[in-house]
mmCIF file of C-alpha atoms in Angstrom:
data_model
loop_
_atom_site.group_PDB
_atom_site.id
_atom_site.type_symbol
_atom_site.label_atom_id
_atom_site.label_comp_id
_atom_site.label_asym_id
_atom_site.label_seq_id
_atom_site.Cartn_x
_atom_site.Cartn_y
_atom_site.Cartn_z
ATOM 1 C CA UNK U 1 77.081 297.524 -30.759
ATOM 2 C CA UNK U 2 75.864 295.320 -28.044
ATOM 3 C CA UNK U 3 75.077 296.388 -24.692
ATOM 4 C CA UNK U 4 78.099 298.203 -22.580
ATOM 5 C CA UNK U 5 78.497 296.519 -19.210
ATOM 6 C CA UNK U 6 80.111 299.422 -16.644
ATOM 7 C CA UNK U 7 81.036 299.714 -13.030
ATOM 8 C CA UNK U 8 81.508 302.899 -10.897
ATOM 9 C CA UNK U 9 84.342 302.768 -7.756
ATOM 10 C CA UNK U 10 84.004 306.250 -6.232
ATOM 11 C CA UNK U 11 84.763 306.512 -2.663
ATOM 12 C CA UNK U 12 81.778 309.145 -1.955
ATOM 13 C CA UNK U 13 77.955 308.068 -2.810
ATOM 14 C CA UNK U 14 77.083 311.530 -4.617
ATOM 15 C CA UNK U 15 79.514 310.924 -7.378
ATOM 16 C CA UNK U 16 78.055 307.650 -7.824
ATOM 17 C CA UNK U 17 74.301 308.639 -8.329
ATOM 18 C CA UNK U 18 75.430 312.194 -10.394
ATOM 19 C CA UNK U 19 77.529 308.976 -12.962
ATOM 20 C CA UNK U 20 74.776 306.527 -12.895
ATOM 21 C CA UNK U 21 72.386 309.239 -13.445
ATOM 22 C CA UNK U 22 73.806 310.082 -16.636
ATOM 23 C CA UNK U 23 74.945 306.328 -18.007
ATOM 24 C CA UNK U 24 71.074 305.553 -17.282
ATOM 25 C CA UNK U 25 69.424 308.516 -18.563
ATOM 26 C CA UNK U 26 71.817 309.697 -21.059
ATOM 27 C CA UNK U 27 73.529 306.839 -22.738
ATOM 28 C CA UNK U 28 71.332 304.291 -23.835
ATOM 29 C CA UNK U 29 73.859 301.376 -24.490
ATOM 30 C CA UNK U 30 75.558 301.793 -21.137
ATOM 31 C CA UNK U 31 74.311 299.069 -18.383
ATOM 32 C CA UNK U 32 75.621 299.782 -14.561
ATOM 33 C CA UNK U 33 76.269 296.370 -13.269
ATOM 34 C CA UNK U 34 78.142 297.235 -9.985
ATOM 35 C CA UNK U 35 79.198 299.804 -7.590
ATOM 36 C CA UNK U 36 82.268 300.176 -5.272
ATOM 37 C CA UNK U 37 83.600 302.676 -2.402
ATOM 38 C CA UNK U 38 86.537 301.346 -2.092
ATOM 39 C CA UNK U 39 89.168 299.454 -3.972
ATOM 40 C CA UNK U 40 88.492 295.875 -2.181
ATOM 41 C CA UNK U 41 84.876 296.340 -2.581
ATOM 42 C CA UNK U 42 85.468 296.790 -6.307
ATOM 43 C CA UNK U 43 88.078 293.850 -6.469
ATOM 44 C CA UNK U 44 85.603 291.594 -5.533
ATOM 45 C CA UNK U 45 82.907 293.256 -7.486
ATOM 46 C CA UNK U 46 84.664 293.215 -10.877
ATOM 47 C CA UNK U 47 85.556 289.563 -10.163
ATOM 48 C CA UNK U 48 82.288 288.324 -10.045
ATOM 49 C CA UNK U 49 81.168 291.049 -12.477
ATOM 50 C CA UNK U 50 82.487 291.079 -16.101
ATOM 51 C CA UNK U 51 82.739 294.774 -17.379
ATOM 52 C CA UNK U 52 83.012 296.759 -20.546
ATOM 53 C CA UNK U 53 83.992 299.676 -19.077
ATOM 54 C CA UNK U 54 85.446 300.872 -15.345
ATOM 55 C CA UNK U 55 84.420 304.402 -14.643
ATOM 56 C CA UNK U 56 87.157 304.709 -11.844
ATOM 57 C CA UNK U 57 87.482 307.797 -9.147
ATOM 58 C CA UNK U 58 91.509 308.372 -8.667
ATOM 59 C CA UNK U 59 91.859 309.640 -5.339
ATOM 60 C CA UNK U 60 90.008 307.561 -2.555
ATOM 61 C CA UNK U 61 92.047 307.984 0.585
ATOM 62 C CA UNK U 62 93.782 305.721 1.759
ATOM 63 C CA UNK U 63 94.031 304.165 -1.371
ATOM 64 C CA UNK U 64 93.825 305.461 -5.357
ATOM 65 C CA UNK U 65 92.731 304.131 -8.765
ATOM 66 C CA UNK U 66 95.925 302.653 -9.590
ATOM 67 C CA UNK U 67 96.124 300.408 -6.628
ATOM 68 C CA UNK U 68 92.668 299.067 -8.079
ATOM 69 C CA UNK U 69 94.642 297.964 -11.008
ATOM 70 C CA UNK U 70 97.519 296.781 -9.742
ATOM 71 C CA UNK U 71 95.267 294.041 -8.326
ATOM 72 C CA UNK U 72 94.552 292.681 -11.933
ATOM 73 C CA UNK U 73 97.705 291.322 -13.854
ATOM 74 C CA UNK U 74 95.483 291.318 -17.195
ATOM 75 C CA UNK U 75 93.036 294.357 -17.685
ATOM 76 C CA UNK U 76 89.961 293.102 -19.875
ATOM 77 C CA UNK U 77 88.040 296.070 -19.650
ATOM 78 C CA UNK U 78 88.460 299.393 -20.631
ATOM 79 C CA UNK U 79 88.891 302.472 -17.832
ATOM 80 C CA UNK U 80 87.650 305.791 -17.386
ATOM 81 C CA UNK U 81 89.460 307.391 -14.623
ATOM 82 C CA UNK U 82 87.310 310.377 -12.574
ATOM 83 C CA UNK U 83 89.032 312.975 -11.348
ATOM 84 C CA UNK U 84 89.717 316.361 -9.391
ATOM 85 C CA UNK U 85 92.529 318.641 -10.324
ATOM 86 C CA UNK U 86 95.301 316.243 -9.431
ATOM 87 C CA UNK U 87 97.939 317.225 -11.728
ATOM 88 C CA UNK U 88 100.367 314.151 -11.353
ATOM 89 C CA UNK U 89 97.202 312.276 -12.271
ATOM 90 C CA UNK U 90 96.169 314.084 -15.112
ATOM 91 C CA UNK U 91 99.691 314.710 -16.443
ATOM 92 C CA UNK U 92 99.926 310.314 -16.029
ATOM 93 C CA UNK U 93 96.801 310.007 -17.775
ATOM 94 C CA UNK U 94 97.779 312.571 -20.848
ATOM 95 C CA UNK U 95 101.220 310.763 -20.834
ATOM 96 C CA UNK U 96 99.362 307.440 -21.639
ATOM 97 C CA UNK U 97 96.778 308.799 -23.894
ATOM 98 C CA UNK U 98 94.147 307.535 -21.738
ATOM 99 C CA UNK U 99 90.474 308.780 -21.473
ATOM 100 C CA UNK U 100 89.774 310.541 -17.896
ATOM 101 C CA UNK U 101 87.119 313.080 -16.797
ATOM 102 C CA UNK U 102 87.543 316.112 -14.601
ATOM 103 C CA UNK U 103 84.561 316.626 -11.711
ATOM 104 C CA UNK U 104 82.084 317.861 -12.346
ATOM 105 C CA UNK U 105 80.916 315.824 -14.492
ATOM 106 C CA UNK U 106 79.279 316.658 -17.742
ATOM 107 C CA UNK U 107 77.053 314.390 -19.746
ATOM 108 C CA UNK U 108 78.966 315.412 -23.305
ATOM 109 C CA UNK U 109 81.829 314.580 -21.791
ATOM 110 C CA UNK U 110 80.820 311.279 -20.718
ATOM 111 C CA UNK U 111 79.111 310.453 -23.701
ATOM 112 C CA UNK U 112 82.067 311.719 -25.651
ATOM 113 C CA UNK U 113 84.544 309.110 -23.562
ATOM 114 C CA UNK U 114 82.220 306.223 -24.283
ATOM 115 C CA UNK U 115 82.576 306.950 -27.941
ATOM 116 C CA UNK U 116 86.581 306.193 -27.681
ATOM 117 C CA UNK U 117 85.165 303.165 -25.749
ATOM 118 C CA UNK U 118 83.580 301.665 -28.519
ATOM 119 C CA UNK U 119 85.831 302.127 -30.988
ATOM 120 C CA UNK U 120 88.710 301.035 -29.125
ATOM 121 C CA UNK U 121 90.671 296.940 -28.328
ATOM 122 C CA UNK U 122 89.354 295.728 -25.742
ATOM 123 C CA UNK U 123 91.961 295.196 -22.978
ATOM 124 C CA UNK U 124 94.498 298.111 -24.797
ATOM 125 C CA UNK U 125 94.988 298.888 -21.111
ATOM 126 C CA UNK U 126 97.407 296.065 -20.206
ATOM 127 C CA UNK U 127 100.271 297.561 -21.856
ATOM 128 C CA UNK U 128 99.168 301.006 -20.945
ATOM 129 C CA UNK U 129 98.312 300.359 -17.116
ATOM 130 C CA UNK U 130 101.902 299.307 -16.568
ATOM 131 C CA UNK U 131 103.432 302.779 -17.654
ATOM 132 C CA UNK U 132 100.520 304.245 -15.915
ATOM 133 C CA UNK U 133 101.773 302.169 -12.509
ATOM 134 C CA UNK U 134 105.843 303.061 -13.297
ATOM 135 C CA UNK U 135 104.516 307.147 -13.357
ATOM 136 C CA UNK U 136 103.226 306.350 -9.742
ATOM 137 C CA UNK U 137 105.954 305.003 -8.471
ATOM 138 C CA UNK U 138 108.081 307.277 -9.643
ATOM 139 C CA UNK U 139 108.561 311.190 -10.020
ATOM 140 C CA UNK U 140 107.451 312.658 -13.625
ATOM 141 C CA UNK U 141 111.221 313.181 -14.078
ATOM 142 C CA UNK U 142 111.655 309.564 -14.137
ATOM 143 C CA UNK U 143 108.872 309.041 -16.858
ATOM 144 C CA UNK U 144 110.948 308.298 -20.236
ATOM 145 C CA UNK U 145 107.628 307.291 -22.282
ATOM 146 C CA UNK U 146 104.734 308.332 -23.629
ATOM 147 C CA UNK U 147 102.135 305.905 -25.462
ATOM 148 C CA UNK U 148 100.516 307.351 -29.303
ATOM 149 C CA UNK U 149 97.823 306.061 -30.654
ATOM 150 C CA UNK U 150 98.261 304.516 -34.299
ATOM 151 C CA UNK U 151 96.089 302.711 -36.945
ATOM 152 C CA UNK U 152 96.085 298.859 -35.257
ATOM 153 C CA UNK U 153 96.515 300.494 -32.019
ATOM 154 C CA UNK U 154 99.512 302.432 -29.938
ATOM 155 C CA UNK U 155 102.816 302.668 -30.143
ATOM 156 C CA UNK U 156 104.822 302.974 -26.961
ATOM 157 C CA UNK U 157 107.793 305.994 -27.842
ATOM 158 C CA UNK U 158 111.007 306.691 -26.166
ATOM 159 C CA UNK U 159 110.665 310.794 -25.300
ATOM 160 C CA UNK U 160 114.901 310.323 -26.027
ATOM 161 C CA UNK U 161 113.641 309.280 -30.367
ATOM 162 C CA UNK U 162 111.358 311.982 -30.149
ATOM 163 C CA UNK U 163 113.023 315.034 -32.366
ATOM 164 C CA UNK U 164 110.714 317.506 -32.406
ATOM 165 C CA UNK U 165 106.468 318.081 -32.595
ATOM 166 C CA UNK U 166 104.768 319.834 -35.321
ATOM 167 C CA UNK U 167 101.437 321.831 -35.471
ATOM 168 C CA UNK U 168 99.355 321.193 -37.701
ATOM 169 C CA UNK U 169 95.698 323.437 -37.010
ATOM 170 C CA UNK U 170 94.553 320.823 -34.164
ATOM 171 C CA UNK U 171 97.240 318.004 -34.890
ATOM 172 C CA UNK U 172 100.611 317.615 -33.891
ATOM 173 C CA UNK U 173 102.930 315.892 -35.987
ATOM 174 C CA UNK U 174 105.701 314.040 -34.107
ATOM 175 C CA UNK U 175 108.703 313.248 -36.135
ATOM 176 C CA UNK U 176 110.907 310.362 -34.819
ATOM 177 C CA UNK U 177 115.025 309.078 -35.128
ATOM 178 C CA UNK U 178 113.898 306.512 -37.417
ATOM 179 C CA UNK U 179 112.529 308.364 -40.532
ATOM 180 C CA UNK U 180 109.011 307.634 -39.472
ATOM 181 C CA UNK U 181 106.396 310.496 -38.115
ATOM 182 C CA UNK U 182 102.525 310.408 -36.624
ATOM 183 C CA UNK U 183 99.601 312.587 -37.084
ATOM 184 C CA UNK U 184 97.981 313.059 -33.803
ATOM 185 C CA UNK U 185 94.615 314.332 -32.857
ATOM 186 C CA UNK U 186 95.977 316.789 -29.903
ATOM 187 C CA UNK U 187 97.387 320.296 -30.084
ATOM 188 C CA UNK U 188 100.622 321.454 -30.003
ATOM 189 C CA UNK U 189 99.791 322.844 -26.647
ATOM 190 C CA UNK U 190 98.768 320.002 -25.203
ATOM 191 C CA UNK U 191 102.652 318.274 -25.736
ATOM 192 C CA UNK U 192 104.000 321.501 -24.711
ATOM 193 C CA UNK U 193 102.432 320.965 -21.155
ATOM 194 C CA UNK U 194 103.129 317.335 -21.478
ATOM 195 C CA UNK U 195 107.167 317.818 -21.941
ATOM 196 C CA UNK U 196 107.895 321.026 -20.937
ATOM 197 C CA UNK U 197 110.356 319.081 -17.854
ATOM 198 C CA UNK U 198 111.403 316.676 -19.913
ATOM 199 C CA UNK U 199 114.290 318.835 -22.164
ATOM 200 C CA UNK U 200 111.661 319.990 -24.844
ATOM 201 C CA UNK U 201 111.364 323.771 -25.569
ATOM 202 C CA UNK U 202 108.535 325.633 -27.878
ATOM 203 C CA UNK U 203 110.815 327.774 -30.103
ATOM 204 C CA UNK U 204 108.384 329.011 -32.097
ATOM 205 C CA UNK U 205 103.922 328.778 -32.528
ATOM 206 C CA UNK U 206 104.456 326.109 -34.765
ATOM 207 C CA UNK U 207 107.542 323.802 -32.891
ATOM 208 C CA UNK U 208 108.029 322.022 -29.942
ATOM 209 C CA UNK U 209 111.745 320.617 -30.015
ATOM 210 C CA UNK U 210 113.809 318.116 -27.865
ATOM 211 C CA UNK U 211 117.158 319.704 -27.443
ATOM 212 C CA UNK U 212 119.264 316.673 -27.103
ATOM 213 C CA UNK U 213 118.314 316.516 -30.834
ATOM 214 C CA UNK U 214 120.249 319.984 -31.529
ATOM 215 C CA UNK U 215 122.983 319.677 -34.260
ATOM 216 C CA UNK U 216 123.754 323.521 -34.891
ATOM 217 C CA UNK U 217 122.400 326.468 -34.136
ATOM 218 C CA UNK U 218 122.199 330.109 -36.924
ATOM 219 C CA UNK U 219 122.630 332.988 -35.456
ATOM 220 C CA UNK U 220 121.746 335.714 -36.933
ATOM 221 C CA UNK U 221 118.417 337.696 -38.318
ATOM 222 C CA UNK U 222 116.928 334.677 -38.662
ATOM 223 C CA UNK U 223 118.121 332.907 -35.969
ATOM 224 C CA UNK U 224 116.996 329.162 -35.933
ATOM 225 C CA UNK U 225 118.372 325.536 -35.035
ATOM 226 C CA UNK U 226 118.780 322.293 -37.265
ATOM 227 C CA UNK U 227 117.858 319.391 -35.943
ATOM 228 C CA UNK U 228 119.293 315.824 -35.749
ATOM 229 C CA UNK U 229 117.230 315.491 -39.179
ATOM 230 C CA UNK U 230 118.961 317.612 -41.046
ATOM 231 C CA UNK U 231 115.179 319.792 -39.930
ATOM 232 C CA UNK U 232 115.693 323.331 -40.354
ATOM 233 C CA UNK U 233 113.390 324.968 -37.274
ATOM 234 C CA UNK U 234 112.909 328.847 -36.856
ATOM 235 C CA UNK U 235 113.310 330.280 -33.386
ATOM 236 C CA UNK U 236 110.643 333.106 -33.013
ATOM 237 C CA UNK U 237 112.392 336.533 -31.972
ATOM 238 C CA UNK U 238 110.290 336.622 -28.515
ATOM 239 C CA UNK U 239 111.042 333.393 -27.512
ATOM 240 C CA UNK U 240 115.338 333.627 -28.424
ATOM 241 C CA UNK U 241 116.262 335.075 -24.958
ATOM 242 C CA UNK U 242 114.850 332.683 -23.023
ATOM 243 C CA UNK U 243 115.458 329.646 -25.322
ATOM 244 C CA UNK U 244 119.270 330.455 -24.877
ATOM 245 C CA UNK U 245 118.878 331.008 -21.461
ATOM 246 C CA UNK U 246 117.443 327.043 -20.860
ATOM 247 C CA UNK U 247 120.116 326.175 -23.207
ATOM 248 C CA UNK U 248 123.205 327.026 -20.966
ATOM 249 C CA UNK U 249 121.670 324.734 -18.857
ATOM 250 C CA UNK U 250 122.084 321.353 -21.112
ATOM 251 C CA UNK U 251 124.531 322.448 -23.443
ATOM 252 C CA UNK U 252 127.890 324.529 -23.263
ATOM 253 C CA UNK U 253 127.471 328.042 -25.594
#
């Protein structure tokens, strides 16, 4: 692969050096063509600059990343977004299946984000950054969407078509309303944390379920629900309090 042209927008110096430090001494195909404080310094800067890649801080008072973005109607470069424990951030980022890293930085983890880099579309982020923009403007109970990456690229899903998530070792398997289902590389954990507010419940180790998608519930020794599906999912016997309990809160029992 040819040369990777990057930029760094970090509001304080030190974060700048630690990044450049590793891109230069670490990751041989990585260039640093430009550096920004702020977001109108790296407006300009990525105007005059074409990049490959925008390693881009989140929080940079006033201002954050996402302004930065919202200042280019077509995104022709990739972004990794740098970041502190901001959860509405991270939780935006996850949402979009986006490629972030979490100060301080580590050089595996950089090199590790420049690997999804390469073998990513260039520009995938112009569909992505507007979800990305909607989450900021809005609460996380207003998100509706989460974005899946697929064979020629990703696949924008309604959380409302999502039936229920399946673990599969270090997959998740999320079957859809419309007969079809995708293999993802992230744990079953991960879309627990993801859409734990959003009406989906982890019955049991190996199922994360959207209740809406409830048909009937079996009571009994093996107490377990069937899905819109016709999916037959077992409730686990530690987590059947408390699943009933969030239940009398969406549904009448």
């Amino acid at each position: 692969m040819s040369i990777i042209k990057a930029a760094i927008v970090d509001d304080e110096v030190r974060n700048i050096h630690i990044l450049r430090n590793i891109l230069e001494n670490y990751c041989k195909d990585v260039t640093v063509v430009g550096e920004a404080q702020n977001i109108h310094e790296a407006a300009e800067m990525i105007k005059n600059n074409p990049i490959d890649v925008l390693f881009l801080d989140i929080e940079m008072p006033p201002h954050n990343g996402f302004q930065l973005l919202e200042m280019f109607p077509v995104l022709n470069f990739e972004v990794i977004f740098i970041t502190a424990f901001q959860e509405y951030a991270l939780q935006a980022i996850k949402f979009a299946a986006l490629d972030y890293l979490l100060k301080p930085i580590k050089v595996s983890e950089v090199e590790d984000a420049l690997e999804k880099v390469k073998k990513s579309k260039k520009g995938r982020l112009n569909e992505l950054a507007s979800i990305l923009k909607d989450f900021v403007k809005n609460n996380d109970n207003a998100f509706s969407k989460i974005v899946i990456p697929v064979n020629d690229g990703y696949n924008v899903i309604d959380l409302k078509d999502i039936i229920y998530c399946e673990a599969f070792d270090s997959y998740t398997k999320i079957q859809l309303t419309n007969n079809l289902s995708h293999l993802i590389s992230k744990s079953l954990k991960e879309y627990e944390e993801m859409l734990a507010d959003k009406g989906f419940y982890r019955v049991h180790k190996s199922f994360l379920i959207n209740i809406h998608h409830i048909v009937k519930i079996i009571k009994g020794l093996g107490t377990a629900v069937v899905m819109s599906d016709q999916k037959n999912i077992p409730i686990s016997s530690r987590k059947k309090d408390e699943f009933f309990a969030q239940l009398k809160g969406v549904i009448n029992l």
